Coordinates of C-alpha atoms in Angstrom, one line a residue:
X1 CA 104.9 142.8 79.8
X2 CA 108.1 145.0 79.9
X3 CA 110.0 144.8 82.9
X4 CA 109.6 147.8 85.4
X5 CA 112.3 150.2 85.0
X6 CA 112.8 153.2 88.0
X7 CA 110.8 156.6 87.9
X8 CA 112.7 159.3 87.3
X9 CA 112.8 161.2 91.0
X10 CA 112.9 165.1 92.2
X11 CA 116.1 166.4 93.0
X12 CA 114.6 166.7 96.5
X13 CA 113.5 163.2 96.6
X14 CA 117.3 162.2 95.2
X15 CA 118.9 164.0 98.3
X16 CA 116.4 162.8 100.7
X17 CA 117.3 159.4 99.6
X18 CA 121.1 159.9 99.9
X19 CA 122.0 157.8 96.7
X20 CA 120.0 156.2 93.7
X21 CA 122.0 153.2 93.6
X22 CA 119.3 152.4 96.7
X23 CA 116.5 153.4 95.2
X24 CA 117.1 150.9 92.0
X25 CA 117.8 148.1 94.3
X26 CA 113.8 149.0 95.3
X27 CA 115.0 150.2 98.7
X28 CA 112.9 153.3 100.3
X29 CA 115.2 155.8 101.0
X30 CA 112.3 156.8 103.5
X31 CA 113.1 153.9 105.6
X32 CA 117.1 153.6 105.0
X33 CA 117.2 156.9 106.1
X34 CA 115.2 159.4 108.8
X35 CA 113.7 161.0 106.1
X36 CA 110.2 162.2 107.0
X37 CA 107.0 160.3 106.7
X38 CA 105.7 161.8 103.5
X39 CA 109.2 160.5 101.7
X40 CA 108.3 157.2 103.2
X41 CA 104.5 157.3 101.6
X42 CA 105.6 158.5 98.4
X43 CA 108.3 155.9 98.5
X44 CA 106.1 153.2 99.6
X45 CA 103.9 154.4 96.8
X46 CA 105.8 153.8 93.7
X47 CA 107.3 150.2 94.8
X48 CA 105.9 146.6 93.9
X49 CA 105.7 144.0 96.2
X50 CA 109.0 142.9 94.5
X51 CA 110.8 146.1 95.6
X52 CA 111.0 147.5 92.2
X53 CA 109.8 151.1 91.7
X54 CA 106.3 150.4 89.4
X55 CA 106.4 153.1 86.7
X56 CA 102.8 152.7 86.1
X57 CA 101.7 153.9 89.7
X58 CA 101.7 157.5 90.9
X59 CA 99.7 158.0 93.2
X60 CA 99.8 161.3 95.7
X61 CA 100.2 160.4 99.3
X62 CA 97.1 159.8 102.0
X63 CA 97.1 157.3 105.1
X64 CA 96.5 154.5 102.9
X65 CA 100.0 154.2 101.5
X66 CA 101.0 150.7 102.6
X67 CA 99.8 148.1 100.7
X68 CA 98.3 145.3 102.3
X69 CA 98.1 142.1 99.4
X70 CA 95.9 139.7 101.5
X71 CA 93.5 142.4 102.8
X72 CA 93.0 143.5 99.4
X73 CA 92.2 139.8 98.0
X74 CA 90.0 139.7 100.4
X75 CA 88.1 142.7 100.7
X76 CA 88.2 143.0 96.4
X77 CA 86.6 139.1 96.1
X78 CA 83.9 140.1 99.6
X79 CA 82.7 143.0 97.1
X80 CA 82.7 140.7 94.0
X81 CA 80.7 138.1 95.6
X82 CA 77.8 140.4 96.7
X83 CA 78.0 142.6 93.5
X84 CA 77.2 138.5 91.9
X85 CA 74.7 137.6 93.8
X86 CA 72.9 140.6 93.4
X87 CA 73.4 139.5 89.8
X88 CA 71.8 135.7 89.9
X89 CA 68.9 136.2 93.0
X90 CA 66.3 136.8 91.1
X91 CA 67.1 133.6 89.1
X92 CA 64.8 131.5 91.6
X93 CA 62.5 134.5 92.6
X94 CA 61.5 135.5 89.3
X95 CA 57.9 133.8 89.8
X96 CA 57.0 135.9 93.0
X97 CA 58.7 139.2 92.0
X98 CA 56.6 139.1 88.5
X99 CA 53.8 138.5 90.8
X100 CA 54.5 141.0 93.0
X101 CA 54.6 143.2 90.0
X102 CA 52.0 142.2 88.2
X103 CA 55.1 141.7 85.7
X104 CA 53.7 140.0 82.0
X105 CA 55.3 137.4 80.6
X106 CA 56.9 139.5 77.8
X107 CA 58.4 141.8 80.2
X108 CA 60.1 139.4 82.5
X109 CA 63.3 139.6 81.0
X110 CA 63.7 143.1 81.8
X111 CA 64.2 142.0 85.7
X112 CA 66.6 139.5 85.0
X113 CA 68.5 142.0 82.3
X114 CA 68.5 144.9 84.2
X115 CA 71.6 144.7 85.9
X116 CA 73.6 142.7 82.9
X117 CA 72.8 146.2 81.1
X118 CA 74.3 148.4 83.4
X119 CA 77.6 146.3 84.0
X120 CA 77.7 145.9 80.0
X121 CA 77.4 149.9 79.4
X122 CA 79.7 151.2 82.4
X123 CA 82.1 148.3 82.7
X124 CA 84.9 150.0 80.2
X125 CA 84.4 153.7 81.2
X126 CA 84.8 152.4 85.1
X127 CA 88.0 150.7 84.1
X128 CA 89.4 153.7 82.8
X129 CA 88.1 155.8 85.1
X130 CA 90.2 154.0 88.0
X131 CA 93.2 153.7 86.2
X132 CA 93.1 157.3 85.6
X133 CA 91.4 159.3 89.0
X134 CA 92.2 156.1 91.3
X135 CA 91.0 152.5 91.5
X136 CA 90.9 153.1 95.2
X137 CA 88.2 155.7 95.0
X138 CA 86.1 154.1 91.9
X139 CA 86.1 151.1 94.2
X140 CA 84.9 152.7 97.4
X141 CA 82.0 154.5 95.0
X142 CA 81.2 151.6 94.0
X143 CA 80.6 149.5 96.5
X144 CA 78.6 152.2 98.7
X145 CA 76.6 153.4 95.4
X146 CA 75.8 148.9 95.3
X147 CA 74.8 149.1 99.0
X148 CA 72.7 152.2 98.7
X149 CA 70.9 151.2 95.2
X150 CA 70.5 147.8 96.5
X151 CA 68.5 148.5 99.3
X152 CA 66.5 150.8 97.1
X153 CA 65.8 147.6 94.7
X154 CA 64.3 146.0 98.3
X155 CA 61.3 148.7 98.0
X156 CA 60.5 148.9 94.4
X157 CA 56.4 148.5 94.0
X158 CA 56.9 148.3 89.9
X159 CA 58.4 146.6 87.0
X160 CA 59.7 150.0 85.8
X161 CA 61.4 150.9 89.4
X162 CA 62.8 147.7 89.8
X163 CA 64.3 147.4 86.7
X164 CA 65.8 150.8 87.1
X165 CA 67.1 149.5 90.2
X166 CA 68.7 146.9 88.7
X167 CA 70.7 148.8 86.0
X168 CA 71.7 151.3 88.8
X169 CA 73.2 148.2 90.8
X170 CA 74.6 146.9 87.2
X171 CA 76.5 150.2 87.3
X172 CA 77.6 150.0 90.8
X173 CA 78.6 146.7 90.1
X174 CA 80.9 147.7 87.3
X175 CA 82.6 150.1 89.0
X176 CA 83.2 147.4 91.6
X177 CA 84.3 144.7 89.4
X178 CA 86.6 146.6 87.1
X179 CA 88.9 148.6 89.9
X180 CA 88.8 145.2 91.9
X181 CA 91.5 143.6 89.0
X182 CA 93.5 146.5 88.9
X183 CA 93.5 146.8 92.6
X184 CA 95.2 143.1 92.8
X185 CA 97.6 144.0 89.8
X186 CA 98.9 147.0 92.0
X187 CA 99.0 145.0 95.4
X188 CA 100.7 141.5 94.0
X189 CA 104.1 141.7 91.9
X190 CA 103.6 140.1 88.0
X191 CA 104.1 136.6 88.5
X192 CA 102.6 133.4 90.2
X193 CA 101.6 136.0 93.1
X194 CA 99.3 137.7 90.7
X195 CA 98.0 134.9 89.2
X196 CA 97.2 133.0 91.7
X197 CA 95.2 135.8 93.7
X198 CA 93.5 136.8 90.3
X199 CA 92.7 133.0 89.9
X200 CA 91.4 133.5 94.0
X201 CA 89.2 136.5 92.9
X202 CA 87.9 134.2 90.2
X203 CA 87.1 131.2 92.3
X204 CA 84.8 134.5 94.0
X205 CA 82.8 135.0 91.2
X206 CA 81.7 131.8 90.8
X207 CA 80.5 131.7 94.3
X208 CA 79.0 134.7 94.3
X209 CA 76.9 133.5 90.9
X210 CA 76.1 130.2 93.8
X211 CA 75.3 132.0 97.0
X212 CA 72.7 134.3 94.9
X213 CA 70.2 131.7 94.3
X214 CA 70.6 129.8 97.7
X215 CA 70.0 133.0 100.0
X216 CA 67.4 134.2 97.3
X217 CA 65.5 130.6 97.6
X218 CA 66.3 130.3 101.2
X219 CA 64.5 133.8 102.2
X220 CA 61.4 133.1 99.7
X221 CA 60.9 129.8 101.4
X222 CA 60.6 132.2 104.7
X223 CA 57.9 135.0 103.5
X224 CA 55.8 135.9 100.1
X225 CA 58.4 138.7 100.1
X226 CA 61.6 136.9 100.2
X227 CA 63.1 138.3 97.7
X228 CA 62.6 141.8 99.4
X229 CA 64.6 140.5 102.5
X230 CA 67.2 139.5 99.7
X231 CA 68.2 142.8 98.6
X232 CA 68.1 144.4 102.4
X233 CA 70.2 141.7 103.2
X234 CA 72.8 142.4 100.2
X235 CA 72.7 146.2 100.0
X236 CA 73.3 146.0 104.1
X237 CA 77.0 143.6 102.9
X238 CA 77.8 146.1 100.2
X239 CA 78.0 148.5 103.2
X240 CA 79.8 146.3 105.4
X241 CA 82.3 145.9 102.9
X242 CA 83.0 149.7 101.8
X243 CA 83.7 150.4 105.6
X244 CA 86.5 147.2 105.7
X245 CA 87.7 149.3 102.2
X246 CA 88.1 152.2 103.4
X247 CA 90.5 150.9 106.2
X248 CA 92.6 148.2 104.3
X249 CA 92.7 149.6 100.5
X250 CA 96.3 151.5 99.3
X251 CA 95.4 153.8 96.4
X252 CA 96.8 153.3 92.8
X253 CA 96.4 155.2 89.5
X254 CA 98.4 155.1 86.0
X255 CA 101.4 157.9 85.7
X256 CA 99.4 160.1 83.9
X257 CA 95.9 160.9 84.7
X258 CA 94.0 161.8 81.3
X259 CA 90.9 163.9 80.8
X260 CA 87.9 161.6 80.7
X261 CA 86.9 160.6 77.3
X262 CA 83.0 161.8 78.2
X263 CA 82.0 161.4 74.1
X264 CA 83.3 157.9 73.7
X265 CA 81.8 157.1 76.8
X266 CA 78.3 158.5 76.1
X267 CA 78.9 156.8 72.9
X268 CA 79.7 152.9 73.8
X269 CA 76.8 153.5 76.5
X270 CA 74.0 154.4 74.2
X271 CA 75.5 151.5 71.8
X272 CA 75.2 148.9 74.7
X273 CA 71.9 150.3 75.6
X274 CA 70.2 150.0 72.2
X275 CA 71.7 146.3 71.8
X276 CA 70.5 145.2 74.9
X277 CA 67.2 146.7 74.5
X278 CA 67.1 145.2 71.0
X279 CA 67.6 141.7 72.2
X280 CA 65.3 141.9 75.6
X281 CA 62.6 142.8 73.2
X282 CA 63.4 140.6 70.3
X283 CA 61.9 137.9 72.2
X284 CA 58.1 138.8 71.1
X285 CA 59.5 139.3 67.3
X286 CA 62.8 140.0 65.9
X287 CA 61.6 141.5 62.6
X288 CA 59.2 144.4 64.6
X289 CA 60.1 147.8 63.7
X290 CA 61.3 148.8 67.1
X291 CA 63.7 146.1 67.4
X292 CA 65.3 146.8 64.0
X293 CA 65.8 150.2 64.5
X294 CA 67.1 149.1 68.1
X295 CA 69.9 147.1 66.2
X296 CA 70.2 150.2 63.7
X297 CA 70.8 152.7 65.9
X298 CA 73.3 150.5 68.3
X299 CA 75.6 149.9 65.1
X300 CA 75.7 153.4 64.2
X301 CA 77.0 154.3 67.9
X302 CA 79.7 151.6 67.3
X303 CA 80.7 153.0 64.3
X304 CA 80.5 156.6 65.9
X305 CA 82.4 155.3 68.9
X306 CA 85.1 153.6 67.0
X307 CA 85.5 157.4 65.4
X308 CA 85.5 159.4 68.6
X309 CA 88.2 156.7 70.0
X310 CA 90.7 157.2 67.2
X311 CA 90.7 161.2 67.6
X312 CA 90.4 160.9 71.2
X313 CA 93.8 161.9 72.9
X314 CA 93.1 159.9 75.1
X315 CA 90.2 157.2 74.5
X316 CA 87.8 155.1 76.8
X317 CA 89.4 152.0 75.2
X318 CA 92.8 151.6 73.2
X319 CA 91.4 150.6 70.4
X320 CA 95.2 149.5 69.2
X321 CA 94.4 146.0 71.7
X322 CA 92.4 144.8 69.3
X323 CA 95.7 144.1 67.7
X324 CA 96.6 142.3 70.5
X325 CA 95.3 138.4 69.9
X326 CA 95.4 137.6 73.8
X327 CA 93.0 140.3 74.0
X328 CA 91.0 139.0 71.3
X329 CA 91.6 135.6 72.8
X330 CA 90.4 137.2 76.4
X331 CA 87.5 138.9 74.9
X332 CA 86.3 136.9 72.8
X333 CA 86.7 133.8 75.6
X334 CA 84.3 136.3 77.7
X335 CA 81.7 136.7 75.6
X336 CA 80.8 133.0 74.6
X337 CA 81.1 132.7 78.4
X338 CA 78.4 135.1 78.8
X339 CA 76.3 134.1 75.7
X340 CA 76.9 130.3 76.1
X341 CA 77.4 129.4 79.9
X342 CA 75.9 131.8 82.0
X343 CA 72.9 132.6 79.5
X344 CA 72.0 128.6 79.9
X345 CA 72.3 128.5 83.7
X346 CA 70.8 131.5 84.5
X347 CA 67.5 130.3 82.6
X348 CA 68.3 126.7 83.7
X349 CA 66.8 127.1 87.4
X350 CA 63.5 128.4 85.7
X351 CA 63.1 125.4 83.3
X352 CA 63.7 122.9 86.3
X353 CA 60.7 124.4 88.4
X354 CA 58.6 124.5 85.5
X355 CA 59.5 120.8 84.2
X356 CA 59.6 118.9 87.4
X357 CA 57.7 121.5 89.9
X358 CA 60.8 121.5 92.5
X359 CA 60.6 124.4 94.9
X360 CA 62.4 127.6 94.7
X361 CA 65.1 126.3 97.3
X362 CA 65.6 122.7 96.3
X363 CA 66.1 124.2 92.6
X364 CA 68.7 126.9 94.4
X365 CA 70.3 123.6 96.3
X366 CA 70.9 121.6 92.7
X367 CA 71.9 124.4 91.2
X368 CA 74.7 124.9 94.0
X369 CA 76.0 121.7 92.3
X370 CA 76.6 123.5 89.3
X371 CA 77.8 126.7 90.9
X372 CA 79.6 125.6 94.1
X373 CA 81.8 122.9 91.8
X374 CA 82.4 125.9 89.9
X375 CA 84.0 128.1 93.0
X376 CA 86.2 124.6 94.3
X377 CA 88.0 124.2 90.8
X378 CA 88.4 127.7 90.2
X379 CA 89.9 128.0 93.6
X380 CA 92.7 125.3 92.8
X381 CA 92.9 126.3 89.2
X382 CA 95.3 128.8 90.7
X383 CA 97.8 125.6 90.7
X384 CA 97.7 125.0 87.1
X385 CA 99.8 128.5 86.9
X386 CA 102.9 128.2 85.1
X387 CA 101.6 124.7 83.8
X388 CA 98.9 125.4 81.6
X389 CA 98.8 128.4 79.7
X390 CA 95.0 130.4 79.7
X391 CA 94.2 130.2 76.4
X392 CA 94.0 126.6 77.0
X393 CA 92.4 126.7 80.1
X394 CA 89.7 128.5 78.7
X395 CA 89.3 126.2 76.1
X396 CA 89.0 123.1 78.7
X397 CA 86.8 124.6 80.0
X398 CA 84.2 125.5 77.3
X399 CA 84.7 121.4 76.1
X400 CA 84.1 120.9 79.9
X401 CA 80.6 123.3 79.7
X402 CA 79.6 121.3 76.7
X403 CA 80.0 117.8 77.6
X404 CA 78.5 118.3 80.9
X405 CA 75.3 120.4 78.8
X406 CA 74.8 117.4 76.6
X407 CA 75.0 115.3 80.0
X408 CA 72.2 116.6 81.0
X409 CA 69.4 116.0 77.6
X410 CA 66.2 114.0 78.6
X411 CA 66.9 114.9 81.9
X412 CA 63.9 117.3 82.3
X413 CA 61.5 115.2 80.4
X414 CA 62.4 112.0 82.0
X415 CA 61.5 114.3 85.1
X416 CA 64.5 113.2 87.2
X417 CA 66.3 115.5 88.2
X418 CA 69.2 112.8 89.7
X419 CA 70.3 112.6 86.2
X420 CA 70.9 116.5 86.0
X421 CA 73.1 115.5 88.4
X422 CA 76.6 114.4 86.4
X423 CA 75.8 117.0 83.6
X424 CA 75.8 120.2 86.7
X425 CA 79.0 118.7 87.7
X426 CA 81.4 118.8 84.6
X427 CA 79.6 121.6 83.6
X428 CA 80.5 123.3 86.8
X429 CA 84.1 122.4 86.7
X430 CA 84.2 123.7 83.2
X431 CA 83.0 127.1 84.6
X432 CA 85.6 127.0 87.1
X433 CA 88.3 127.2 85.0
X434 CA 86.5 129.7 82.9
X435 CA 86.4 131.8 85.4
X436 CA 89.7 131.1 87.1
X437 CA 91.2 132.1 83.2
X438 CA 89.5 135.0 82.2
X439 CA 90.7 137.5 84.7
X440 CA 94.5 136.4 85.0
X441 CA 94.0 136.5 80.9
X442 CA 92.8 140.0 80.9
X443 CA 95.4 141.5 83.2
X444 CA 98.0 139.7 81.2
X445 CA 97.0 140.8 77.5
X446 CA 97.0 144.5 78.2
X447 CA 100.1 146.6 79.5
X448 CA 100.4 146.8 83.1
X449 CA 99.0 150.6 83.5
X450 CA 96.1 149.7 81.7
X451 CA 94.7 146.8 84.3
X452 CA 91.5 148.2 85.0
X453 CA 90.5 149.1 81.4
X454 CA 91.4 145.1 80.5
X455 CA 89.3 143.9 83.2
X456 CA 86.4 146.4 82.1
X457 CA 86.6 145.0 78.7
X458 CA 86.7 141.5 79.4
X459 CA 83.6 141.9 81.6
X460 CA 81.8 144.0 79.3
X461 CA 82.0 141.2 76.6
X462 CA 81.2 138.5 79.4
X463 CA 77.6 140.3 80.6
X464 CA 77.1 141.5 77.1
X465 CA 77.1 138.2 75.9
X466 CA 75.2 137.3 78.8
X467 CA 72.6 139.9 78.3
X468 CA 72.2 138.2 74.6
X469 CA 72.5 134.5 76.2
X470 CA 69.3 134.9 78.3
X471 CA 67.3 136.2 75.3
X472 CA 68.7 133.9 72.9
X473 CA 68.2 130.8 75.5
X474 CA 64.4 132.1 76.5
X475 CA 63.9 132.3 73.0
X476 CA 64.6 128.8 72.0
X477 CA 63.1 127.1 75.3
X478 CA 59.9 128.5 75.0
X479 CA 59.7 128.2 71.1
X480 CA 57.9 124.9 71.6
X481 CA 54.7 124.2 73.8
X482 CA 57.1 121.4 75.8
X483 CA 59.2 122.8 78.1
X484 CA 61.4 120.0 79.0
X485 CA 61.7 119.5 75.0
X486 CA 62.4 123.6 74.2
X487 CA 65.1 123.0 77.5
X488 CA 66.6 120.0 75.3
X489 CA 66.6 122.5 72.8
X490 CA 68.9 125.4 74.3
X491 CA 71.1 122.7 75.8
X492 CA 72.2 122.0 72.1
X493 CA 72.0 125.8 70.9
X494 CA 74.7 126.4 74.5
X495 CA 76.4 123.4 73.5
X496 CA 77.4 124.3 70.0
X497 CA 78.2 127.9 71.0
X498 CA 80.7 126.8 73.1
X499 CA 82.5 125.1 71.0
X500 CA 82.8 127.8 68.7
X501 CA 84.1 129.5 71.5
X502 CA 86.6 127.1 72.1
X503 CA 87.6 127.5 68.6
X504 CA 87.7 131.3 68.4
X505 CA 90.0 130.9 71.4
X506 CA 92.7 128.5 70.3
X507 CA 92.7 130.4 67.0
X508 CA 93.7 133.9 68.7
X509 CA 97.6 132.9 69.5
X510 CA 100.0 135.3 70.1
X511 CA 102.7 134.4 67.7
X512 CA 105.1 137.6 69.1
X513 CA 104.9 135.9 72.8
X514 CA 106.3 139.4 73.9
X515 CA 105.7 139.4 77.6
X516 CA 102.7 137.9 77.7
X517 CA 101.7 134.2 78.2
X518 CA 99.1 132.9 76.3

């Protein structure tokens, strides 16, 4: 990225500050001088960690001036990890919430998909939203709209409600998950700071995606209703967390705010939507009417967005990234994350109980192997900064997803599930340094102002490709009467999709190296 050069200042912010030589040195005139307290906000406003003024933040002054890095780590990654487990509880309660429901079999996906739809559909637009009207407020809204429709999710009586539910806290979540990148970009100077707290936020993720399943199991093992507890017991966290927010969290916005792109928005939405739908309901037949005109009407929005964005003065997403190929090496990384990795494991719990009949917990315990391993190595992955570029992190860890998948064949037939055992591991650490690499990637291969909108995009391709991993990997596991067979099955399928992904990856290199390390 180009280095930070000064903001131009007010003549009455130039005599307040008594010289500008101070001012480039990245010393506040507010506090080198008794100027008053709003000089010192503003001032404190527009400077990095480093002392530099950031040309990319202007922000207008409130009591939440001073930034506060390690607050905002935390508080960012506490919101992550609920918005995640919201995301993989109803992995191990998907028997007794279809029951509940009187769900059918055909319709099950919808309550595992519901929230991977609204994150996929909202994720962009929330990114630019915060970079534009503030990625303080879009996080705050977020996290108290994931509280509030979380708690609603607790008292659904239907499929329909609770899969409503779910997209509501998809969009929540997105709103969450987007602002929370550009949040750390603001409060950590470009660097090893900001990598290694994005690489922090990513070792959150991952055990968010583990402590999902084991409260989930844990609670079902206590009532019928367990999974109702579940939500309670998230949407209550959410709330904790917006209240720590609202105390700790300095504001931060690009230069310019722009008029929201409400077209290109509606646009990508209804795109995302029709997809989704398409490939939940592919699963009974993908050559049925509705699911062709699904896919019809989804690439015609593309195409329609695609238009709107290139008029648009100023668009939901820069469609001149694409030319980027750390972009495309950051998106494209996410979505074989999504498709390959998370559309495996989050079927993978399912397939165990239904193979070798382990309880909901002890199937949330093994698949903390997977999970937790994932949260300790992307925790330390943080040390590989300034060793190991993220391209090539990311393509570790796809090699490190495979061999662990193809670890784990026979496993499930054999009905041992001490062999799984090895297979969770390297898979795990593979994850870890998926996740570790994709956020400090996305920051990094988009300019500095535009944080939030990276982050959005690199998460809309990661659930997207989730979204179509679950209904790709339900597909092939149950396209054979023997489940342990048709989970040998989708093991190879995730297996060979990640190493196209590792391919796709190292193949996207940034040959102009301007700024950005790849």
């Amino acid at each position: 990225m180009a280095e930070a050069q000064p903001n131009p200042q007010s003549a009455a912010d130039r005599a307040s500050a008594g010289a500008s030589a101070r001012t480039s040195t990245g010393t506040s005139a507010g506090t080198r001088t008794g100027t008053s307290a709003r000089t010192r906000t503003d001032s404190a406003r527009t400077r990095t960690n480093t002392g530099a003024p950031d040309p990319h933040v202007s922000a207008p002054p409130t009591a939440h001036a001073v930034l506060r890095p390690a607050a905002t780590l935390a508080v960012t990654s506490a919101a992550t990890v609920v918005a995640l487990m919201n995301y993989t509880a109803p992995l191990l309660t998907l028997p007794s919430m279809s029951a509940a429901f009187g769900t059918p079999l055909s319709a099950q996906a919808w309550l595992i998909n519901g929230m991977p739809l609204g994150l996929a559909a909202v994720l962009l637009v929330a990114g630019s939203l915060a970079d534009d009207y503030g990625r303080r407020r879009i996080f705050l809204l977020g996290t108290l709209a994931l509280g509030v429709t979380t708690a609603l999710g607790s008292l659904a009586d239907s499929t329909l409600l609770f899969t409503l539910a779910r997209v509501a806290q998809g969009t929540a979540s997105a709103a969450v998950i987007a602002s929370s990148l550009g949040l750390l970009v603001h409060a950590f100077p470009a660097g090893l700071a900001r990598i290694r707290a994005t690489g922090v936020w990513g070792a959150f993720v991952s055990a968010g995606i583990a402590l999902g399943p084991l409260l989930a199991g844990g609670l079902n093992e206590v009532s019928d209703s367990g999974w109702r507890l579940t939500y309670a017991v998230l949407g209550a966290a959410a709330l904790v967390t917006a209240g720590f927010a609202v105390r700790v969290l300095a504001e931060s916005r690009a230069a310019h705010r722009n008029r929201p792109d409400l077209a290109g928005a509606l646009a990508l939405a209804l795109a995302f939507t029709a997809l989704l739908s398409a490939l939940t309901l592919g699963r009974d037949g993908w050559l049925r009417a509705p699911v062709l005109l699904l896919l019809l009407a989804s690439a015609v929005l593309t195409g329609l967005f695609a238009v709107i964005e290139r008029r648009a003065t100023a668009p939901v997403f820069d469609l001149g990234l694409l030319r980027r190929p750390l972009f495309g090496a950051a998106s494209t990384g996410a979505l074989f994350t999504g498709l390959a990795v998370i559309g495996l494991m989050s079927y993978m719990p399912s397939l165990i109980q239904q193979t070798i009949h382990m309880s909901a917990l002890g199937s949330a315990w093994l698949f903390l192997l997977w999970s937790g391993t994932a949260f300790a190595v992307a925790l330390q992955a943080r040390r590989l900064a300034g060793r190991v570029a993220a391209r090539h992190q990311l393509a570790l860890g796809f090699v490190l997803h495979a061999a662990g998948a193809l670890g784990m064949l026979g496993a499930l037939g054999a009905g041992s599930w001490v062999r799984l055992v090895p297979g969770l591991f390297v898979a795990g650490a593979g994850s870890g340094l998926l996740n570790a690499a994709l956020p400090r990637l996305s920051v990094e291969s988009v300019p500095q102002e535009r944080a939030a909108m990276g982050s959005g995009a690199n998460n809309t391709a990661r659930y997207l490709g989730s979204s179509a991993g679950v209904a790709l990997i339900i597909a092939v596991a149950t396209s054979v009467t023997d489940p342990a067979h048709g989970t040998d099955l989708a093991i190879l399928v995730s297996a060979a999709l990640t190493l196209a992904g590792t391919t796709a990856v190292l193949a996207l290199r940034d040959r102009g190296a301007r700024g950005t390390a790849g």
